[in-house]
PDB file of C-alpha atoms in Angstrom:
ATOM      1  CA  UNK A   1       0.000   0.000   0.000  1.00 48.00           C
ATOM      2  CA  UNK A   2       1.348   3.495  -1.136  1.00 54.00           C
ATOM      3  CA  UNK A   3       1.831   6.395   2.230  1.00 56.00           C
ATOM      4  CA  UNK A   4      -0.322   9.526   0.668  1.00 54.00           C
ATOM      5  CA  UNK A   5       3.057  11.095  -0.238  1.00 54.00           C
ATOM      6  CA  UNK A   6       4.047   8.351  -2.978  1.00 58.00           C
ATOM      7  CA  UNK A   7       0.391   7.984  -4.156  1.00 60.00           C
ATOM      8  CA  UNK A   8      -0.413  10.137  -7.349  1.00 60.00           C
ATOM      9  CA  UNK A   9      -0.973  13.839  -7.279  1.00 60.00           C
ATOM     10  CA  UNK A  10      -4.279  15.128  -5.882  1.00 64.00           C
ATOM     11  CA  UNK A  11      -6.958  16.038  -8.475  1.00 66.00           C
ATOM     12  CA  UNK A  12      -7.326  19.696  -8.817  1.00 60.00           C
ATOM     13  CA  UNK A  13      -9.836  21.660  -5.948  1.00 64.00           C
ATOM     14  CA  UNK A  14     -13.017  23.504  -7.185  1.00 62.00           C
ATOM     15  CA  UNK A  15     -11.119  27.083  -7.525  1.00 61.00           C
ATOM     16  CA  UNK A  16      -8.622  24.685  -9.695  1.00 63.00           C
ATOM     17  CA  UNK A  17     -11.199  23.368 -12.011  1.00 60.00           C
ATOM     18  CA  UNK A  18     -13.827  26.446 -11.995  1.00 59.00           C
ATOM     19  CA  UNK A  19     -10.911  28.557 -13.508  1.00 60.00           C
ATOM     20  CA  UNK A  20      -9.739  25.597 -16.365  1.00 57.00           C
ATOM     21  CA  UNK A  21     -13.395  25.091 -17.043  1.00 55.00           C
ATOM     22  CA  UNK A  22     -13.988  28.752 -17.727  1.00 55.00           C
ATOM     23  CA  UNK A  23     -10.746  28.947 -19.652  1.00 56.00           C
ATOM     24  CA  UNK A  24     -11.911  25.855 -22.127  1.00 57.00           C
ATOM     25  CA  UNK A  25     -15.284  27.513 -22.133  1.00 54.00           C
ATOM     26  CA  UNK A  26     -17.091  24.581 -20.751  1.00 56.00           C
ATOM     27  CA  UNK A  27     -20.381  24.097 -18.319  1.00 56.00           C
ATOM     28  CA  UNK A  28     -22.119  27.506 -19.760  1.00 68.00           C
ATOM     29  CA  UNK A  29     -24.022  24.623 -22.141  1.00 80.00           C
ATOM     30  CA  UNK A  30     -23.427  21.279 -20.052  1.00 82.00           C
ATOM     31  CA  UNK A  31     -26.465  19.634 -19.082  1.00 90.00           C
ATOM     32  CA  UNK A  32     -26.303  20.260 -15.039  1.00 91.00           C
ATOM     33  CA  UNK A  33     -27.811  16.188 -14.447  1.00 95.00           C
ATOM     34  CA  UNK A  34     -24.780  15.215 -16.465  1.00 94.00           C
ATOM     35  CA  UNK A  35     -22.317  17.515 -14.213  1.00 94.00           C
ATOM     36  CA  UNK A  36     -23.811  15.674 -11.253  1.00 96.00           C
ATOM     37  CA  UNK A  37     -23.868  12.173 -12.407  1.00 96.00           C
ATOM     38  CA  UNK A  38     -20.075  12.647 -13.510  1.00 96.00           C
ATOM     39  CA  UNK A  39     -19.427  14.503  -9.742  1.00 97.00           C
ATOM     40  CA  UNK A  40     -21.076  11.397  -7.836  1.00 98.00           C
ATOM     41  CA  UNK A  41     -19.076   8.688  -9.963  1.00 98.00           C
ATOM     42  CA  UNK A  42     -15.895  10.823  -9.089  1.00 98.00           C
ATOM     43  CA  UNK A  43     -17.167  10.753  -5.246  1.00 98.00           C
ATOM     44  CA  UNK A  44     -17.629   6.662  -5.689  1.00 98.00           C
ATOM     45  CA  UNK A  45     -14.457   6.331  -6.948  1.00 98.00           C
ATOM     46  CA  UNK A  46     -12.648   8.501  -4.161  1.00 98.00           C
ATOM     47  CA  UNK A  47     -15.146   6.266  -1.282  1.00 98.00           C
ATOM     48  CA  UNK A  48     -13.684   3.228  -2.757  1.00 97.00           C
ATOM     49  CA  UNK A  49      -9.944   4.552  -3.188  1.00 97.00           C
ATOM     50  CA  UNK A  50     -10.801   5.288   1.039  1.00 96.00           C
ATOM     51  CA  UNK A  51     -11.858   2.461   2.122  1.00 96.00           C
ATOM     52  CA  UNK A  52      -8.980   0.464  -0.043  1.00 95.00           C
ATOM     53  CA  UNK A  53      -6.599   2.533   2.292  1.00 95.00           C
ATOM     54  CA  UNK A  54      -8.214   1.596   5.447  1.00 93.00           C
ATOM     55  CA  UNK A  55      -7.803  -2.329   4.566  1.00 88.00           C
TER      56      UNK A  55
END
């Protein structure tokens, strides 16, 4: 199992991807269902990754 400080790099924080979204012009015409159902895989993913960790 990898310590936090060798696993990989942390995705980017909401200021992080609010600025690169507005910079490649996306969400003004996303469908907002979509934005969620992409958000809550990303949080299933990151559960999982947690309770991997805690094995």
């Amino acid at each position: 199992m990898k310590s936090l400080l060798e696993s990989e790099p942390a995705e980017p924080r909401g200021e992080e991807l609010v600025g690169r979204a507005e910079e490649e012009g996306a969400g003004e015409f996303e469908d907002p269902f979509e934005v969620l159902r992409r958000k809550m895989e990303e949080m299933r993913l990151l559960m999982e990754e947690i309770e991997e960790m805690e094995r």
